[in-house]
């Protein structure tokens, strides 16, 4: 029980920090400024359930490989994801992401469907999905990883929906993205060195 709680906290923290500055959080935030919040939240939440299940299934397949290479591979994946976060942040793609979100919204006027499709499409191969798969491959606890990752994604979606466009004014995107990259570097090094057992 203590192990599951500790693992759940670790997974929740990593996924939460990765998702907070992500484009899907921005998408939920923008949708919530134009639509009722509950349909936007439920659409995003439903998509996150499917994406977390896919990530845990992929991680379960990877966990069939020997433990030591998986631990080191997961650590390397976390370092690569940190580099990707920094690279994306330096390229400043926020304007393009906002245009993509607005285009999606024009095509789908219903908020639940819009939020579901936006999150469902945007999360394929996303850093949080890769991190969830890596954590499942490393720890081999599908229920804990799935529940903690999904809850983290729901909390971020809830924050974006409830606070709406004020979040963007209060917390700049760049510091959040660099903080997420820092978390990934620490987690990656801890996995490779064996500290995160």
PDB file of C-alpha atoms in Angstrom:
ATOM      1  CA  UNK A   1       0.000   0.000   0.000  1.00  0.00           C
ATOM      2  CA  UNK A   2       2.801   2.424   0.936  1.00  0.00           C
ATOM      3  CA  UNK A   3       4.660   1.514  -2.281  1.00  0.00           C
ATOM      4  CA  UNK A   4       1.534   2.182  -4.379  1.00  0.00           C
ATOM      5  CA  UNK A   5       0.973   5.569  -2.701  1.00  0.00           C
ATOM      6  CA  UNK A   6       4.603   6.578  -3.221  1.00  0.00           C
ATOM      7  CA  UNK A   7       4.532   5.477  -6.846  1.00  0.00           C
ATOM      8  CA  UNK A   8       1.189   7.201  -7.373  1.00  0.00           C
ATOM      9  CA  UNK A   9       2.572  10.457  -5.971  1.00  0.00           C
ATOM     10  CA  UNK A  10       5.667  10.210  -8.190  1.00  0.00           C
ATOM     11  CA  UNK A  11       3.645   9.519 -11.346  1.00  0.00           C
ATOM     12  CA  UNK A  12       1.098  12.234 -10.507  1.00  0.00           C
ATOM     13  CA  UNK A  13       3.816  14.855  -9.938  1.00  0.00           C
ATOM     14  CA  UNK A  14       5.747  14.063 -13.123  1.00  0.00           C
ATOM     15  CA  UNK A  15       2.669  13.966 -15.371  1.00  0.00           C
ATOM     16  CA  UNK A  16       1.148  17.066 -13.746  1.00  0.00           C
ATOM     17  CA  UNK A  17       4.300  19.128 -14.271  1.00  0.00           C
ATOM     18  CA  UNK A  18       4.666  17.906 -17.845  1.00  0.00           C
ATOM     19  CA  UNK A  19       1.047  18.610 -18.784  1.00  0.00           C
ATOM     20  CA  UNK A  20       0.690  22.023 -17.117  1.00  0.00           C
ATOM     21  CA  UNK A  21       2.555  23.980 -19.840  1.00  0.00           C
ATOM     22  CA  UNK A  22       1.378  21.677 -22.643  1.00  0.00           C
ATOM     23  CA  UNK A  23      -0.662  22.650 -25.707  1.00  0.00           C
ATOM     24  CA  UNK A  24      -3.650  20.592 -24.547  1.00  0.00           C
ATOM     25  CA  UNK A  25      -3.859  22.628 -21.326  1.00  0.00           C
ATOM     26  CA  UNK A  26      -3.725  25.755 -23.479  1.00  0.00           C
ATOM     27  CA  UNK A  27      -6.461  24.277 -25.684  1.00  0.00           C
ATOM     28  CA  UNK A  28      -8.742  23.576 -22.714  1.00  0.00           C
ATOM     29  CA  UNK A  29      -8.050  27.062 -21.404  1.00  0.00           C
ATOM     30  CA  UNK A  30      -8.995  28.685 -24.728  1.00  0.00           C
ATOM     31  CA  UNK A  31     -12.104  26.549 -25.146  1.00  0.00           C
ATOM     32  CA  UNK A  32     -13.227  27.376 -21.601  1.00  0.00           C
ATOM     33  CA  UNK A  33     -13.098  31.095 -22.367  1.00  0.00           C
ATOM     34  CA  UNK A  34     -15.687  30.570 -25.164  1.00  0.00           C
ATOM     35  CA  UNK A  35     -17.860  27.684 -23.910  1.00  0.00           C
ATOM     36  CA  UNK A  36     -19.443  26.359 -20.719  1.00  0.00           C
ATOM     37  CA  UNK A  37     -16.703  24.793 -18.576  1.00  0.00           C
ATOM     38  CA  UNK A  38     -18.264  21.390 -17.764  1.00  0.00           C
ATOM     39  CA  UNK A  39     -18.620  20.079 -21.339  1.00  0.00           C
ATOM     40  CA  UNK A  40     -15.056  21.227 -22.084  1.00  0.00           C
ATOM     41  CA  UNK A  41     -13.723  19.467 -18.973  1.00  0.00           C
ATOM     42  CA  UNK A  42     -15.659  16.239 -19.600  1.00  0.00           C
ATOM     43  CA  UNK A  43     -14.546  16.120 -23.239  1.00  0.00           C
ATOM     44  CA  UNK A  44     -10.894  16.569 -22.270  1.00  0.00           C
ATOM     45  CA  UNK A  45     -11.223  14.092 -19.369  1.00  0.00           C
ATOM     46  CA  UNK A  46     -12.699  11.386 -21.628  1.00  0.00           C
ATOM     47  CA  UNK A  47      -9.851  11.776 -24.119  1.00  0.00           C
ATOM     48  CA  UNK A  48      -7.260  11.618 -21.325  1.00  0.00           C
ATOM     49  CA  UNK A  49      -8.712   8.304 -20.081  1.00  0.00           C
ATOM     50  CA  UNK A  50      -8.202   6.727 -23.512  1.00  0.00           C
ATOM     51  CA  UNK A  51      -4.721   8.199 -23.947  1.00  0.00           C
ATOM     52  CA  UNK A  52      -3.595   7.024 -20.484  1.00  0.00           C
ATOM     53  CA  UNK A  53      -4.914   3.513 -21.170  1.00  0.00           C
ATOM     54  CA  UNK A  54      -2.983   3.379 -24.457  1.00  0.00           C
ATOM     55  CA  UNK A  55       0.192   4.607 -22.736  1.00  0.00           C
ATOM     56  CA  UNK A  56      -0.101   2.044 -19.916  1.00  0.00           C
ATOM     57  CA  UNK A  57      -0.727  -0.752 -22.441  1.00  0.00           C
ATOM     58  CA  UNK A  58       2.384   0.288 -24.405  1.00  0.00           C
ATOM     59  CA  UNK A  59       4.408   0.481 -21.194  1.00  0.00           C
ATOM     60  CA  UNK A  60       3.167  -2.978 -20.167  1.00  0.00           C
ATOM     61  CA  UNK A  61       4.469  -4.414 -23.432  1.00  0.00           C
ATOM     62  CA  UNK A  62       7.817  -2.720 -22.878  1.00  0.00           C
ATOM     63  CA  UNK A  63       7.950  -4.123 -19.333  1.00  0.00           C
ATOM     64  CA  UNK A  64       8.296  -7.633 -20.776  1.00  0.00           C
ATOM     65  CA  UNK A  65      11.889  -6.703 -21.583  1.00  0.00           C
ATOM     66  CA  UNK A  66      14.617  -7.105 -18.908  1.00  0.00           C
ATOM     67  CA  UNK A  67      14.402  -4.614 -16.005  1.00  0.00           C
ATOM     68  CA  UNK A  68      17.874  -3.035 -16.171  1.00  0.00           C
ATOM     69  CA  UNK A  69      17.724  -1.918 -19.825  1.00  0.00           C
ATOM     70  CA  UNK A  70      14.169  -0.604 -19.240  1.00  0.00           C
ATOM     71  CA  UNK A  71      15.324   1.488 -16.245  1.00  0.00           C
ATOM     72  CA  UNK A  72      18.182   3.002 -18.242  1.00  0.00           C
ATOM     73  CA  UNK A  73      16.022   3.383 -21.360  1.00  0.00           C
ATOM     74  CA  UNK A  74      13.310   5.156 -19.356  1.00  0.00           C
ATOM     75  CA  UNK A  75      15.944   7.508 -17.913  1.00  0.00           C
ATOM     76  CA  UNK A  76      17.296   8.288 -21.380  1.00  0.00           C
ATOM     77  CA  UNK A  77      13.733   8.855 -22.649  1.00  0.00           C
ATOM     78  CA  UNK A  78      13.145  11.363 -19.835  1.00  0.00           C
ATOM     79  CA  UNK A  79      16.365  13.226 -20.764  1.00  0.00           C
ATOM     80  CA  UNK A  80      15.312  13.296 -24.434  1.00  0.00           C
ATOM     81  CA  UNK A  81      11.873  14.615 -23.461  1.00  0.00           C
ATOM     82  CA  UNK A  82      13.517  17.374 -21.397  1.00  0.00           C
ATOM     83  CA  UNK A  83      15.610  18.380 -24.419  1.00  0.00           C
ATOM     84  CA  UNK A  84      12.482  18.362 -26.578  1.00  0.00           C
ATOM     85  CA  UNK A  85      10.639  20.622 -24.117  1.00  0.00           C
ATOM     86  CA  UNK A  86      13.501  23.127 -24.143  1.00  0.00           C
ATOM     87  CA  UNK A  87      13.775  22.986 -27.946  1.00  0.00           C
ATOM     88  CA  UNK A  88      10.029  23.520 -28.428  1.00  0.00           C
ATOM     89  CA  UNK A  89      10.034  26.352 -25.927  1.00  0.00           C
ATOM     90  CA  UNK A  90      12.872  28.126 -27.678  1.00  0.00           C
ATOM     91  CA  UNK A  91      11.051  27.833 -31.024  1.00  0.00           C
ATOM     92  CA  UNK A  92       8.038  29.661 -29.543  1.00  0.00           C
ATOM     93  CA  UNK A  93       5.262  27.744 -31.264  1.00  0.00           C
ATOM     94  CA  UNK A  94       2.504  29.248 -29.126  1.00  0.00           C
ATOM     95  CA  UNK A  95       1.033  31.369 -31.948  1.00  0.00           C
ATOM     96  CA  UNK A  96       0.808  28.345 -34.273  1.00  0.00           C
ATOM     97  CA  UNK A  97      -0.794  26.259 -31.495  1.00  0.00           C
ATOM     98  CA  UNK A  98      -3.443  28.925 -30.857  1.00  0.00           C
ATOM     99  CA  UNK A  99      -4.282  29.025 -34.584  1.00  0.00           C
ATOM    100  CA  UNK A 100      -4.570  25.219 -34.661  1.00  0.00           C
ATOM    101  CA  UNK A 101      -6.905  25.275 -31.641  1.00  0.00           C
ATOM    102  CA  UNK A 102      -9.081  27.995 -33.186  1.00  0.00           C
ATOM    103  CA  UNK A 103      -9.259  26.006 -36.445  1.00  0.00           C
ATOM    104  CA  UNK A 104     -10.366  22.892 -34.543  1.00  0.00           C
ATOM    105  CA  UNK A 105     -12.988  24.944 -32.753  1.00  0.00           C
ATOM    106  CA  UNK A 106     -14.439  26.279 -36.013  1.00  0.00           C
ATOM    107  CA  UNK A 107     -14.807  22.737 -37.362  1.00  0.00           C
ATOM    108  CA  UNK A 108     -16.546  21.432 -34.217  1.00  0.00           C
ATOM    109  CA  UNK A 109     -18.954  23.784 -32.501  1.00  0.00           C
ATOM    110  CA  UNK A 110     -20.050  21.494 -29.672  1.00  0.00           C
ATOM    111  CA  UNK A 111     -17.715  21.984 -26.673  1.00  0.00           C
ATOM    112  CA  UNK A 112     -17.623  18.329 -25.491  1.00  0.00           C
ATOM    113  CA  UNK A 113     -16.789  17.029 -28.976  1.00  0.00           C
ATOM    114  CA  UNK A 114     -14.334  19.860 -29.627  1.00  0.00           C
ATOM    115  CA  UNK A 115     -12.481  19.306 -26.339  1.00  0.00           C
ATOM    116  CA  UNK A 116     -12.448  15.518 -26.804  1.00  0.00           C
ATOM    117  CA  UNK A 117     -11.082  15.688 -30.361  1.00  0.00           C
ATOM    118  CA  UNK A 118      -8.560  18.397 -29.520  1.00  0.00           C
ATOM    119  CA  UNK A 119      -7.083  16.451 -26.596  1.00  0.00           C
ATOM    120  CA  UNK A 120      -7.395  13.040 -28.277  1.00  0.00           C
ATOM    121  CA  UNK A 121      -5.470  14.159 -31.371  1.00  0.00           C
ATOM    122  CA  UNK A 122      -2.953  16.389 -29.572  1.00  0.00           C
ATOM    123  CA  UNK A 123      -1.953  13.753 -27.005  1.00  0.00           C
ATOM    124  CA  UNK A 124      -0.838  11.038 -29.466  1.00  0.00           C
ATOM    125  CA  UNK A 125       2.895  10.665 -28.937  1.00  0.00           C
ATOM    126  CA  UNK A 126       2.831  13.607 -26.519  1.00  0.00           C
ATOM    127  CA  UNK A 127       5.426  13.887 -23.763  1.00  0.00           C
ATOM    128  CA  UNK A 128       2.921  12.911 -21.068  1.00  0.00           C
ATOM    129  CA  UNK A 129       1.856   9.813 -22.990  1.00  0.00           C
ATOM    130  CA  UNK A 130       5.498   8.788 -23.513  1.00  0.00           C
ATOM    131  CA  UNK A 131       6.277   9.474 -19.853  1.00  0.00           C
ATOM    132  CA  UNK A 132       3.292   7.377 -18.737  1.00  0.00           C
ATOM    133  CA  UNK A 133       4.455   4.491 -20.933  1.00  0.00           C
ATOM    134  CA  UNK A 134       8.006   4.798 -19.575  1.00  0.00           C
ATOM    135  CA  UNK A 135       6.791   4.853 -15.964  1.00  0.00           C
ATOM    136  CA  UNK A 136       4.615   1.773 -16.542  1.00  0.00           C
ATOM    137  CA  UNK A 137       7.507  -0.048 -18.226  1.00  0.00           C
ATOM    138  CA  UNK A 138       9.727   0.765 -15.263  1.00  0.00           C
ATOM    139  CA  UNK A 139       7.378   0.111 -12.349  1.00  0.00           C
ATOM    140  CA  UNK A 140       4.980  -2.501 -13.814  1.00  0.00           C
ATOM    141  CA  UNK A 141       1.964  -1.339 -11.830  1.00  0.00           C
ATOM    142  CA  UNK A 142      -0.709  -0.628 -14.436  1.00  0.00           C
ATOM    143  CA  UNK A 143      -3.494   0.393 -12.048  1.00  0.00           C
ATOM    144  CA  UNK A 144      -1.396   2.856 -10.027  1.00  0.00           C
ATOM    145  CA  UNK A 145       0.284   4.391 -13.090  1.00  0.00           C
ATOM    146  CA  UNK A 146      -3.022   4.679 -14.983  1.00  0.00           C
ATOM    147  CA  UNK A 147      -4.939   6.220 -12.062  1.00  0.00           C
ATOM    148  CA  UNK A 148      -2.165   8.655 -11.071  1.00  0.00           C
ATOM    149  CA  UNK A 149      -1.446   9.759 -14.658  1.00  0.00           C
ATOM    150  CA  UNK A 150      -5.136  10.204 -15.463  1.00  0.00           C
ATOM    151  CA  UNK A 151      -5.784  12.154 -12.244  1.00  0.00           C
ATOM    152  CA  UNK A 152      -2.837  14.444 -13.010  1.00  0.00           C
ATOM    153  CA  UNK A 153      -4.181  15.116 -16.500  1.00  0.00           C
ATOM    154  CA  UNK A 154      -7.679  15.754 -15.121  1.00  0.00           C
ATOM    155  CA  UNK A 155      -6.349  18.197 -12.526  1.00  0.00           C
ATOM    156  CA  UNK A 156      -4.502  20.171 -15.202  1.00  0.00           C
ATOM    157  CA  UNK A 157      -7.613  20.198 -17.408  1.00  0.00           C
ATOM    158  CA  UNK A 158      -9.671  21.321 -14.404  1.00  0.00           C
ATOM    159  CA  UNK A 159      -7.258  24.147 -13.617  1.00  0.00           C
ATOM    160  CA  UNK A 160      -7.308  25.308 -17.228  1.00  0.00           C
ATOM    161  CA  UNK A 161     -11.097  25.161 -17.431  1.00  0.00           C
ATOM    162  CA  UNK A 162     -11.854  26.775 -14.051  1.00  0.00           C
ATOM    163  CA  UNK A 163      -9.311  29.565 -14.207  1.00  0.00           C
ATOM    164  CA  UNK A 164      -9.756  30.090 -17.961  1.00  0.00           C
ATOM    165  CA  UNK A 165      -7.635  32.719 -19.608  1.00  0.00           C
ATOM    166  CA  UNK A 166      -6.496  34.199 -16.276  1.00  0.00           C
ATOM    167  CA  UNK A 167      -3.982  31.378 -15.808  1.00  0.00           C
ATOM    168  CA  UNK A 168      -2.048  32.538 -18.859  1.00  0.00           C
ATOM    169  CA  UNK A 169      -1.866  36.046 -17.426  1.00  0.00           C
ATOM    170  CA  UNK A 170      -0.729  34.918 -13.974  1.00  0.00           C
ATOM    171  CA  UNK A 171       1.788  32.207 -14.884  1.00  0.00           C
ATOM    172  CA  UNK A 172       3.980  32.720 -17.973  1.00  0.00           C
ATOM    173  CA  UNK A 173       4.396  29.645 -20.201  1.00  0.00           C
ATOM    174  CA  UNK A 174       8.197  29.723 -20.561  1.00  0.00           C
ATOM    175  CA  UNK A 175       9.071  29.316 -16.841  1.00  0.00           C
ATOM    176  CA  UNK A 176       6.570  26.438 -16.565  1.00  0.00           C
ATOM    177  CA  UNK A 177       8.099  24.682 -19.562  1.00  0.00           C
ATOM    178  CA  UNK A 178      11.641  25.074 -18.259  1.00  0.00           C
ATOM    179  CA  UNK A 179      10.521  23.793 -14.828  1.00  0.00           C
ATOM    180  CA  UNK A 180       8.978  20.735 -16.531  1.00  0.00           C
ATOM    181  CA  UNK A 181      12.235  20.159 -18.426  1.00  0.00           C
ATOM    182  CA  UNK A 182      14.139  20.381 -15.139  1.00  0.00           C
ATOM    183  CA  UNK A 183      11.867  17.760 -13.566  1.00  0.00           C
ATOM    184  CA  UNK A 184      12.453  15.474 -16.556  1.00  0.00           C
ATOM    185  CA  UNK A 185      16.265  15.861 -16.272  1.00  0.00           C
ATOM    186  CA  UNK A 186      16.176  15.037 -12.547  1.00  0.00           C
ATOM    187  CA  UNK A 187      13.859  12.051 -13.110  1.00  0.00           C
ATOM    188  CA  UNK A 188      15.961  10.823 -16.049  1.00  0.00           C
ATOM    189  CA  UNK A 189      19.228  11.025 -14.123  1.00  0.00           C
ATOM    190  CA  UNK A 190      17.612   9.372 -11.081  1.00  0.00           C
ATOM    191  CA  UNK A 191      16.370   6.481 -13.252  1.00  0.00           C
ATOM    192  CA  UNK A 192      19.700   5.995 -15.027  1.00  0.00           C
ATOM    193  CA  UNK A 193      21.685   6.101 -11.775  1.00  0.00           C
ATOM    194  CA  UNK A 194      19.263   3.764 -10.002  1.00  0.00           C
ATOM    195  CA  UNK A 195      18.221   6.282  -7.322  1.00  0.00           C
ATOM    196  CA  UNK A 196      14.618   6.083  -8.558  1.00  0.00           C
ATOM    197  CA  UNK A 197      14.380   2.356  -8.071  1.00  0.00           C
TER     198      UNK A 197
END
